[in-house]
């Protein structure tokens, strides 16, 4: 018994460390990080193997926020929302504080997700079945409605960026006919433009290009190379955004589709809506880090609900974990809890260990990470550039993608030049495919009747919410303008 | 799955009990797959590798060359040396990719070696649904009220459903999804009357008694489910064969091909492996080289005809 | 407001080009009522409409975007043309990397990229910079190729020896 516990703890630590490494490298997604471990786990004890893979997922979801905060490069899709306020805090010399909030919020979200997984798997798996194509489409629309409030600076330019994002999402294989669209016959574009590539191009490469125009830049304020966990006052302030993130992450984990990225954006937006310090968002708000980070670490646990109980992976990462189960002759589904209860219990214990391991490993590596980004600017720029070209190549081992990320760097530079917000474009890319494929699928199933979106209860609720959000944003927009006029 | 990378994993094995046999010219053989680690083909190959290593007295390594839905793996394989050191694990995907996009190398640029397995495709519905037989589903579809689902838009499964529509003379809507799991949800919540997929994908639900098999889309019934009839038995001439075999670069020497023709039946008869693949619902489907070449070109021809007829390609 | 005008024109051009591509998507018997070109056409029209609004606003001189401290920093207009050339150089280095990495190999190309970018960003050409570049490239190789197994191109070197 003792040795089994020890193996679980060791597997959790190894998995989390590996996950943080992979998650922190842009282009190495959580699923790739996990997949790289699969061959190793083949010869391991099944429980240890599963724990290690699941811990990698937990570590990777946290790891993605490190470069997002420090070098404006989201390491994973789900860390894109963290870029906004995390990098703003870094520029104010508060990187240690930002990383502390991210780590702490990830831990809270992870524990919440684990609690949900252990206690509520059965009822939630029924809920997962309530999601039909109209409901998915409506969820995507709800996500897109966020654009209206993200684009405060200029609604027109924000919407333009969002539509361009939607256009990017249509590149690749058509979801209904299988035709190749906008691919120019290139197999490299057959599976679409990866969202992470767009994000790294817009944020990281765009930032490098903008920085290169600034002459006589000053060395950033010296960082205290220490991580700082939030004190009691801040603890109270970020409790609400963490709760918002955890709840949104729970539901998002259940559904196939956007994975952690959608939940991060929704959580960011809701945290701002309910915040008493709205004006700080975008300029280094702790809440703007707490909400998305709590959300994506919750997803890392709740994504296991449909995987374990239905045998249906809701994300690429969950699919790799499913592969890990199958390799050991374990077939996820309702019977798993009966036939291999010991593996399931071991996984739960391992996830608890993983969340604790995440805090310990995260704390230890934070100092060196902050030290690294405090190097002289020419070196820093060169190494970020090297990191981007190396990481993006890994997405599909394609040099074409490396060229593409440079092109998106130009787009990012251009958008900043004309003062258009970047996030709407990212949202368009992340949600475009989900909205289009489910919109068309829903119409196929209803034989072209649009009423299906109102007849489906889940869809109707989401669409009503989206409408409320957009109206609220537009009214707020008009009011601000009137005040300024 | 949209992830892509290359992993090299040396399968550790015990070569102590090598049976006396003709020596294969290579001590290490790499099997490439376009499936990413954890995907269907990848899991299948990794399970097969140690047994194949034992039977052939060599080390078999699985390498993932994901990306471009097989385009990258095909291009790499077409350029490889035909020395018996590398092979490509075939599935219908490589034919679809060849026909749908214009990859650097097509399936016709590769030499089919032998086939190993067939993956049974089944039609199924939710256990709680009112449909008990395939005929009831087809009756429902008469008059355009049916809703059927396939995992991916341009795939063998989609093709099978479209042909089922034609042959049964009904016009249900056919919805496609982002993979079998995505579709399974919609069968379980009865958005769909019926789905088509590999047995392996629905194993968890099948074990729990939440889905009901309606028919096998193959020539024979399955040994694990002898009660489930084939589509042909129900009077509709439809059968698809999702193959799993090997292909290599053109110009493969005769003796290497012969070595595989000898090894694969031995592998399929191996008791330890037999137990494993039976559990995974794979049907042994050895096809020797000469027939496999014809099989592949027929399969390619039929697929091309289907895609042209439906206007997906020109 | 010239920037808004430029963005508006670029948006209009993009919408036009994208629509042309969408219109060229062939018909398919497997298509649904919306079709593979259905939503793309809508996107193109929406983008064109938004672009026209932006153009109209900028011509009328109405402040579309109240300039706030939050707006991303754009290069100052003085000596703007020269400042705008600098990113082009940075991009070229990336492009050179992409074009030589297959033949020169990952480590050599990456060391070159790091060295060149360091110099370009105002670092001095010293022995230290050279050592950091080579060591950095080696570190990336260990991380990506050895540890993560990403097949970055080895270049022509293995064939030479």
Short mmCIF file of C-alpha atoms in Angstrom, two decimals, chain C residues 1-129:
data_model
loop_
_atom_site.label_atom_id
_atom_site.label_comp_id
_atom_site.label_asym_id
_atom_site.label_seq_id
_atom_site.Cartn_x
_atom_site.Cartn_y
_atom_site.Cartn_z
CA UNK C 1 -7.21 58.91 -39.07
CA UNK C 2 -5.17 57.77 -42.03
CA UNK C 3 -4.49 54.54 -40.19
CA UNK C 4 -8.20 53.81 -39.91
CA UNK C 5 -8.57 54.59 -43.57
CA UNK C 6 -5.76 52.15 -44.34
CA UNK C 7 -7.29 49.43 -42.15
CA UNK C 8 -10.65 49.99 -43.78
CA UNK C 9 -9.18 49.66 -47.27
CA UNK C 10 -7.21 46.57 -46.29
CA UNK C 11 -10.36 45.05 -44.81
CA UNK C 12 -12.26 45.78 -48.00
CA UNK C 13 -9.53 44.21 -50.13
CA UNK C 14 -9.42 41.15 -47.87
CA UNK C 15 -13.19 40.79 -48.02
CA UNK C 16 -13.09 40.97 -51.82
CA UNK C 17 -10.27 38.47 -52.24
CA UNK C 18 -11.78 36.10 -49.71
CA UNK C 19 -15.18 36.29 -51.36
CA UNK C 20 -13.65 35.47 -54.73
CA UNK C 21 -12.00 32.37 -53.25
CA UNK C 22 -15.25 31.37 -51.52
CA UNK C 23 -17.24 31.78 -54.73
CA UNK C 24 -14.80 29.46 -56.49
CA UNK C 25 -15.47 26.56 -54.10
CA UNK C 26 -16.95 23.80 -56.25
CA UNK C 27 -20.43 22.39 -55.68
CA UNK C 28 -20.73 19.06 -53.93
CA UNK C 29 -23.56 16.55 -53.84
CA UNK C 30 -22.69 15.99 -50.20
CA UNK C 31 -23.26 19.67 -49.38
CA UNK C 32 -25.91 20.92 -47.00
CA UNK C 33 -28.22 23.86 -47.64
CA UNK C 34 -25.70 26.33 -46.24
CA UNK C 35 -22.80 24.82 -48.15
CA UNK C 36 -19.06 25.18 -47.76
CA UNK C 37 -19.18 28.72 -49.15
CA UNK C 38 -22.26 29.83 -47.18
CA UNK C 39 -20.77 31.25 -44.02
CA UNK C 40 -17.56 32.47 -45.76
CA UNK C 41 -19.72 34.60 -48.07
CA UNK C 42 -21.52 36.08 -45.06
CA UNK C 43 -18.19 36.78 -43.35
CA UNK C 44 -16.95 38.54 -46.47
CA UNK C 45 -20.04 40.76 -46.65
CA UNK C 46 -19.89 41.61 -42.94
CA UNK C 47 -16.21 42.50 -43.19
CA UNK C 48 -16.85 44.63 -46.26
CA UNK C 49 -19.68 46.44 -44.47
CA UNK C 50 -17.58 47.09 -41.38
CA UNK C 51 -14.69 48.28 -43.54
CA UNK C 52 -16.98 50.76 -45.30
CA UNK C 53 -18.21 52.08 -41.96
CA UNK C 54 -14.62 52.55 -40.82
CA UNK C 55 -13.67 54.30 -44.04
CA UNK C 56 -16.70 56.59 -43.82
CA UNK C 57 -15.94 57.44 -40.21
CA UNK C 58 -12.32 58.22 -40.94
CA UNK C 59 -13.17 60.41 -43.91
CA UNK C 60 -15.70 62.35 -41.88
CA UNK C 61 -12.96 62.79 -39.34
CA UNK C 62 -14.99 61.41 -36.49
CA UNK C 63 -12.84 60.05 -33.69
CA UNK C 64 -13.50 56.34 -34.03
CA UNK C 65 -11.10 55.33 -31.33
CA UNK C 66 -10.72 57.65 -28.41
CA UNK C 67 -6.98 57.49 -27.92
CA UNK C 68 -6.43 56.11 -24.46
CA UNK C 69 -3.43 55.00 -22.52
CA UNK C 70 -4.59 51.46 -23.12
CA UNK C 71 -4.23 51.59 -26.88
CA UNK C 72 -1.29 49.50 -27.96
CA UNK C 73 1.80 51.55 -28.56
CA UNK C 74 2.38 52.35 -32.18
CA UNK C 75 5.57 53.92 -33.40
CA UNK C 76 5.75 57.69 -33.05
CA UNK C 77 5.02 59.47 -36.29
CA UNK C 78 8.36 61.29 -36.31
CA UNK C 79 10.91 59.25 -38.24
CA UNK C 80 8.10 56.75 -38.58
CA UNK C 81 9.19 55.47 -41.94
CA UNK C 82 12.60 54.55 -40.61
CA UNK C 83 11.11 52.96 -37.51
CA UNK C 84 8.82 50.90 -39.71
CA UNK C 85 11.77 49.48 -41.60
CA UNK C 86 13.27 47.88 -38.52
CA UNK C 87 10.63 45.13 -38.13
CA UNK C 88 11.17 44.28 -41.78
CA UNK C 89 14.78 43.43 -40.99
CA UNK C 90 13.71 41.26 -38.09
CA UNK C 91 11.24 39.44 -40.32
CA UNK C 92 13.86 38.91 -43.01
CA UNK C 93 16.07 37.13 -40.48
CA UNK C 94 13.20 34.77 -39.73
CA UNK C 95 12.65 34.23 -43.43
CA UNK C 96 16.33 33.48 -43.95
CA UNK C 97 16.16 30.99 -41.11
CA UNK C 98 13.20 29.20 -42.73
CA UNK C 99 14.97 29.02 -46.07
CA UNK C 100 18.33 27.71 -44.84
CA UNK C 101 17.34 25.44 -41.96
CA UNK C 102 16.74 22.41 -44.18
CA UNK C 103 20.25 22.52 -45.61
CA UNK C 104 22.32 24.08 -42.81
CA UNK C 105 20.52 22.16 -40.09
CA UNK C 106 18.72 23.25 -36.95
CA UNK C 107 21.63 24.01 -34.63
CA UNK C 108 23.72 26.04 -37.08
CA UNK C 109 20.74 28.00 -38.40
CA UNK C 110 19.41 28.72 -34.94
CA UNK C 111 22.82 29.88 -33.67
CA UNK C 112 22.98 32.19 -36.68
CA UNK C 113 19.48 33.51 -35.99
CA UNK C 114 20.20 34.21 -32.33
CA UNK C 115 23.49 35.92 -33.18
CA UNK C 116 21.99 38.03 -35.93
CA UNK C 117 18.96 39.12 -33.91
CA UNK C 118 21.12 39.98 -30.91
CA UNK C 119 23.28 42.18 -33.10
CA UNK C 120 20.30 43.71 -34.86
CA UNK C 121 18.66 44.62 -31.56
CA UNK C 122 21.64 46.62 -30.47
CA UNK C 123 23.87 44.03 -28.88
CA UNK C 124 27.54 44.21 -29.72
CA UNK C 125 29.38 41.70 -31.90
CA UNK C 126 31.60 40.18 -29.27
CA UNK C 127 33.00 36.78 -28.51
CA UNK C 128 30.51 36.58 -25.67
CA UNK C 129 27.59 37.09 -28.05
#
